[in-house]
């Protein structure tokens, strides 16, 4: 990691880590990593899961602690997403392939990441992004807001 993370960035990583650490053990097990991949719609076999765990688990403990998580994830704060990554992210949310992310689609996706999100929370998110005020997020609005984020 060539750049230093801010306190806010470290807090974001810790919050993310805590979401993945379902049993609150202080580490992410292969079972928790598998559950995370499944929730993101990523089909991962045992071999790929083992490779991913080995890549992240630098001390060979069999699980990923917060320090290892930070070592892998920190560079993501300073990397610009590619067009293909932005398109894939939009497609993840746009389940019905309508070209828009509806309130229902956003609620469903956000519930996978943060279980207690409300319809009101989702409406506020849409209002903050929805420049043409049609109560849904089109691809341009999505890419604009993601591209402006400085994590």
Coordinates of N, CA and C in Angstrom, one line a residue, residues 59-145:
X59 N -0.9 -14.8 7.3 CA -0.2 -15.5 8.4 C -0.5 -17.0 8.5
X60 N -1.3 -17.5 7.6 CA -1.6 -18.9 7.5 C -2.5 -19.5 8.6
X61 N -3.3 -18.6 9.2 CA -4.1 -19.0 10.4 C -5.4 -19.8 9.9
X62 N -5.7 -19.6 8.6 CA -7.0 -20.3 8.2 C -8.1 -19.3 8.1
X63 N -7.9 -18.1 8.6 CA -9.0 -17.1 8.6 C -8.3 -15.7 8.3
X64 N -9.1 -14.7 8.1 CA -8.6 -13.4 7.7 C -8.9 -12.4 8.9
X65 N -7.8 -11.9 9.5 CA -8.0 -10.9 10.5 C -8.1 -9.5 9.9
X66 N -8.4 -8.5 10.8 CA -8.6 -7.2 10.3 C -7.3 -6.6 9.6
X67 N -6.2 -6.9 10.1 CA -4.9 -6.4 9.5 C -4.8 -7.0 8.1
X68 N -5.0 -8.3 7.9 CA -4.9 -8.9 6.6 C -6.0 -8.3 5.7
X69 N -7.2 -8.1 6.2 CA -8.3 -7.5 5.4 C -7.9 -6.1 4.9
X70 N -7.3 -5.3 5.8 CA -6.8 -4.0 5.4 C -5.7 -4.0 4.4
X71 N -4.8 -5.0 4.5 CA -3.7 -5.1 3.6 C -4.2 -5.4 2.1
X72 N -5.3 -6.2 2.0 CA -5.8 -6.5 0.7 C -6.7 -5.4 0.2
X73 N -7.5 -4.8 1.1 CA -8.6 -3.9 0.6 C -8.1 -2.4 0.5
X74 N -7.0 -2.0 1.2 CA -6.6 -0.6 1.2 C -6.4 0.0 -0.1
X75 N -5.8 -0.7 -1.0 CA -5.5 -0.2 -2.4 C -6.8 0.2 -3.1
X76 N -7.9 -0.5 -2.8 CA -9.2 -0.2 -3.4 C -9.6 1.2 -3.2
X77 N -9.2 1.9 -2.1 CA -9.6 3.2 -1.8 C -8.9 4.2 -2.8
X78 N -7.8 3.8 -3.4 CA -7.1 4.8 -4.3 C -7.2 4.4 -5.7
X79 N -7.9 3.4 -6.1 CA -8.1 2.9 -7.4 C -9.4 3.3 -8.1
X80 N -9.3 3.8 -9.3 CA -10.5 4.2 -10.0 C -11.1 3.0 -10.7
X81 N -12.4 2.8 -10.5 CA -13.0 1.6 -11.1 C -13.0 1.8 -12.7
X82 N -12.9 0.6 -13.3 CA -12.9 0.6 -14.8 C -14.4 0.8 -15.3
X83 N -14.5 1.1 -16.5 CA -15.9 1.1 -17.1 C -16.6 -0.2 -17.0
X84 N -15.8 -1.3 -17.2 CA -16.4 -2.6 -17.1 C -16.9 -2.9 -15.7
X85 N -16.1 -2.5 -14.7 CA -16.5 -2.7 -13.3 C -17.8 -1.8 -13.0
X86 N -17.8 -0.6 -13.5 CA -19.0 0.2 -13.2 C -20.2 -0.4 -13.9
X87 N -20.1 -0.9 -15.1 CA -21.2 -1.5 -15.8 C -21.7 -2.7 -15.0
X88 N -20.7 -3.5 -14.5 CA -21.1 -4.7 -13.8 C -21.8 -4.4 -12.5
X89 N -21.3 -3.4 -11.8 CA -21.9 -2.9 -10.6 C -23.4 -2.5 -10.8
X90 N -23.6 -1.7 -11.9 CA -24.9 -1.2 -12.2 C -25.8 -2.5 -12.5
X91 N -25.3 -3.4 -13.3 CA -26.1 -4.6 -13.7 C -26.4 -5.4 -12.4
X92 N -25.6 -5.4 -11.4 CA -25.9 -6.1 -10.2 C -27.1 -5.6 -9.5
X93 N -27.3 -4.3 -9.5 CA -28.4 -3.6 -8.9 C -29.7 -3.7 -9.8
X94 N -29.5 -3.6 -11.1 CA -30.6 -3.6 -12.1 C -31.0 -5.0 -12.4
X95 N -31.6 -5.7 -11.5 CA -32.0 -7.1 -11.6 C -32.9 -7.4 -12.8
X96 N -33.8 -6.5 -13.1 CA -34.8 -6.8 -14.2 C -34.2 -6.3 -15.6
X97 N -33.0 -5.8 -15.6 CA -32.4 -5.3 -16.8 C -33.2 -4.3 -17.6
X98 N -33.8 -3.4 -16.8 CA -34.7 -2.3 -17.4 C -33.9 -1.1 -17.8
X99 N -32.6 -1.0 -17.3 CA -31.8 0.1 -17.6 C -31.9 1.1 -16.5
X100 N -32.6 0.8 -15.4 CA -32.8 1.6 -14.3 C -32.8 0.8 -13.0
X101 N -32.3 1.4 -11.9 CA -32.4 0.8 -10.6 C -33.6 1.4 -9.9
X102 N -34.6 0.5 -9.7 CA -35.8 0.9 -9.0 C -35.6 0.9 -7.5
X103 N -36.6 1.5 -6.8 CA -36.6 1.5 -5.4 C -36.5 0.1 -4.8
X104 N -37.3 -0.8 -5.4 CA -37.4 -2.2 -4.9 C -36.0 -2.9 -5.2
X105 N -35.4 -2.7 -6.3 CA -34.1 -3.3 -6.6 C -33.1 -2.8 -5.7
X106 N -33.0 -1.5 -5.4 CA -32.0 -0.9 -4.5 C -32.3 -1.4 -3.1
X107 N -33.5 -1.5 -2.6 CA -33.9 -2.0 -1.3 C -33.4 -3.5 -1.2
X108 N -33.7 -4.3 -2.2 CA -33.3 -5.7 -2.1 C -31.7 -5.8 -2.1
X109 N -31.0 -5.1 -2.9 CA -29.5 -5.2 -2.9 C -29.0 -4.6 -1.6
X110 N -29.4 -3.5 -1.1 CA -28.9 -2.9 0.1 C -29.2 -3.8 1.3
X111 N -30.3 -4.5 1.3 CA -30.7 -5.4 2.4 C -29.7 -6.5 2.5
X112 N -29.1 -6.9 1.4 CA -28.1 -8.0 1.4 C -26.9 -7.5 2.2
X113 N -26.5 -6.2 2.0 CA -25.3 -5.7 2.6 C -25.6 -5.2 4.1
X114 N -26.7 -4.6 4.3 CA -27.0 -4.0 5.6 C -28.5 -4.4 5.9
X115 N -28.7 -5.4 6.6 CA -30.0 -6.0 6.8 C -31.1 -5.1 7.3
X116 N -30.8 -4.0 8.0 CA -31.9 -3.2 8.6 C -32.1 -1.9 7.9
X117 N -32.0 -1.9 6.6 CA -32.2 -0.7 5.8 C -33.7 -0.5 5.5
X118 N -34.2 0.7 5.6 CA -35.6 0.9 5.5 C -35.9 1.5 4.1
X119 N -37.2 1.4 3.7 CA -37.7 2.0 2.5 C -37.4 3.5 2.4
X120 N -37.5 4.1 3.6 CA -37.2 5.6 3.7 C -35.7 5.8 3.4
X121 N -34.8 5.0 3.9 CA -33.4 5.1 3.6 C -33.1 5.0 2.1
X122 N -33.8 4.1 1.5 CA -33.6 3.9 0.0 C -34.1 5.1 -0.7
X123 N -35.3 5.6 -0.3 CA -35.9 6.7 -1.0 C -34.9 7.9 -0.9
X124 N -34.3 8.1 0.2 CA -33.3 9.2 0.4 C -32.1 9.0 -0.5
X125 N -31.6 7.8 -0.6 CA -30.5 7.5 -1.5 C -30.8 7.8 -3.0
X126 N -32.0 7.4 -3.4 CA -32.4 7.7 -4.7 C -32.6 9.2 -5.0
X127 N -33.2 9.9 -4.1 CA -33.3 11.3 -4.2 C -32.0 12.0 -4.3
X128 N -31.0 11.6 -3.6 CA -29.7 12.2 -3.7 C -29.0 12.0 -5.0
X129 N -29.3 10.9 -5.7 CA -28.7 10.6 -7.0 C -29.5 10.9 -8.2
X130 N -30.8 10.9 -8.1 CA -31.8 11.0 -9.2 C -31.9 12.4 -9.7
X131 N -31.0 12.7 -10.7 CA -31.0 14.1 -11.3 C -32.2 14.4 -12.1
X132 N -32.7 13.4 -12.8 CA -33.9 13.7 -13.7 C -35.2 13.5 -13.0
X133 N -35.2 13.2 -11.7 CA -36.3 13.2 -10.8 C -37.4 12.2 -11.3
X134 N -37.0 11.0 -11.7 CA -38.0 10.0 -12.2 C -38.2 8.9 -11.1
X135 N -37.6 9.1 -10.0 CA -37.7 8.2 -8.8 C -37.0 6.8 -9.1
X136 N -36.0 6.8 -10.0 CA -35.2 5.7 -10.2 C -33.8 6.1 -10.7
X137 N -32.8 5.2 -10.6 CA -31.5 5.6 -11.0 C -31.1 5.0 -12.3
X138 N -30.8 5.9 -13.3 CA -30.3 5.3 -14.6 C -28.8 5.1 -14.5
X139 N -28.3 4.5 -15.5 CA -26.9 4.1 -15.6 C -25.9 5.3 -15.4
X140 N -26.3 6.4 -16.1 CA -25.5 7.7 -16.1 C -25.4 8.2 -14.7
X141 N -26.6 8.3 -14.0 CA -26.6 8.8 -12.6 C -25.8 7.9 -11.7
X142 N -25.9 6.6 -11.9 CA -25.2 5.6 -11.0 C -23.7 5.8 -11.2
X143 N -23.2 5.9 -12.5 CA -21.8 6.0 -12.8 C -21.3 7.3 -12.3
X144 N -22.1 8.4 -12.4 CA -21.6 9.7 -11.9 C -21.4 9.7 -10.4
X145 N -22.3 9.1 -9.7 CA -22.2 9.1 -8.2 C -21.0 8.2 -7.8

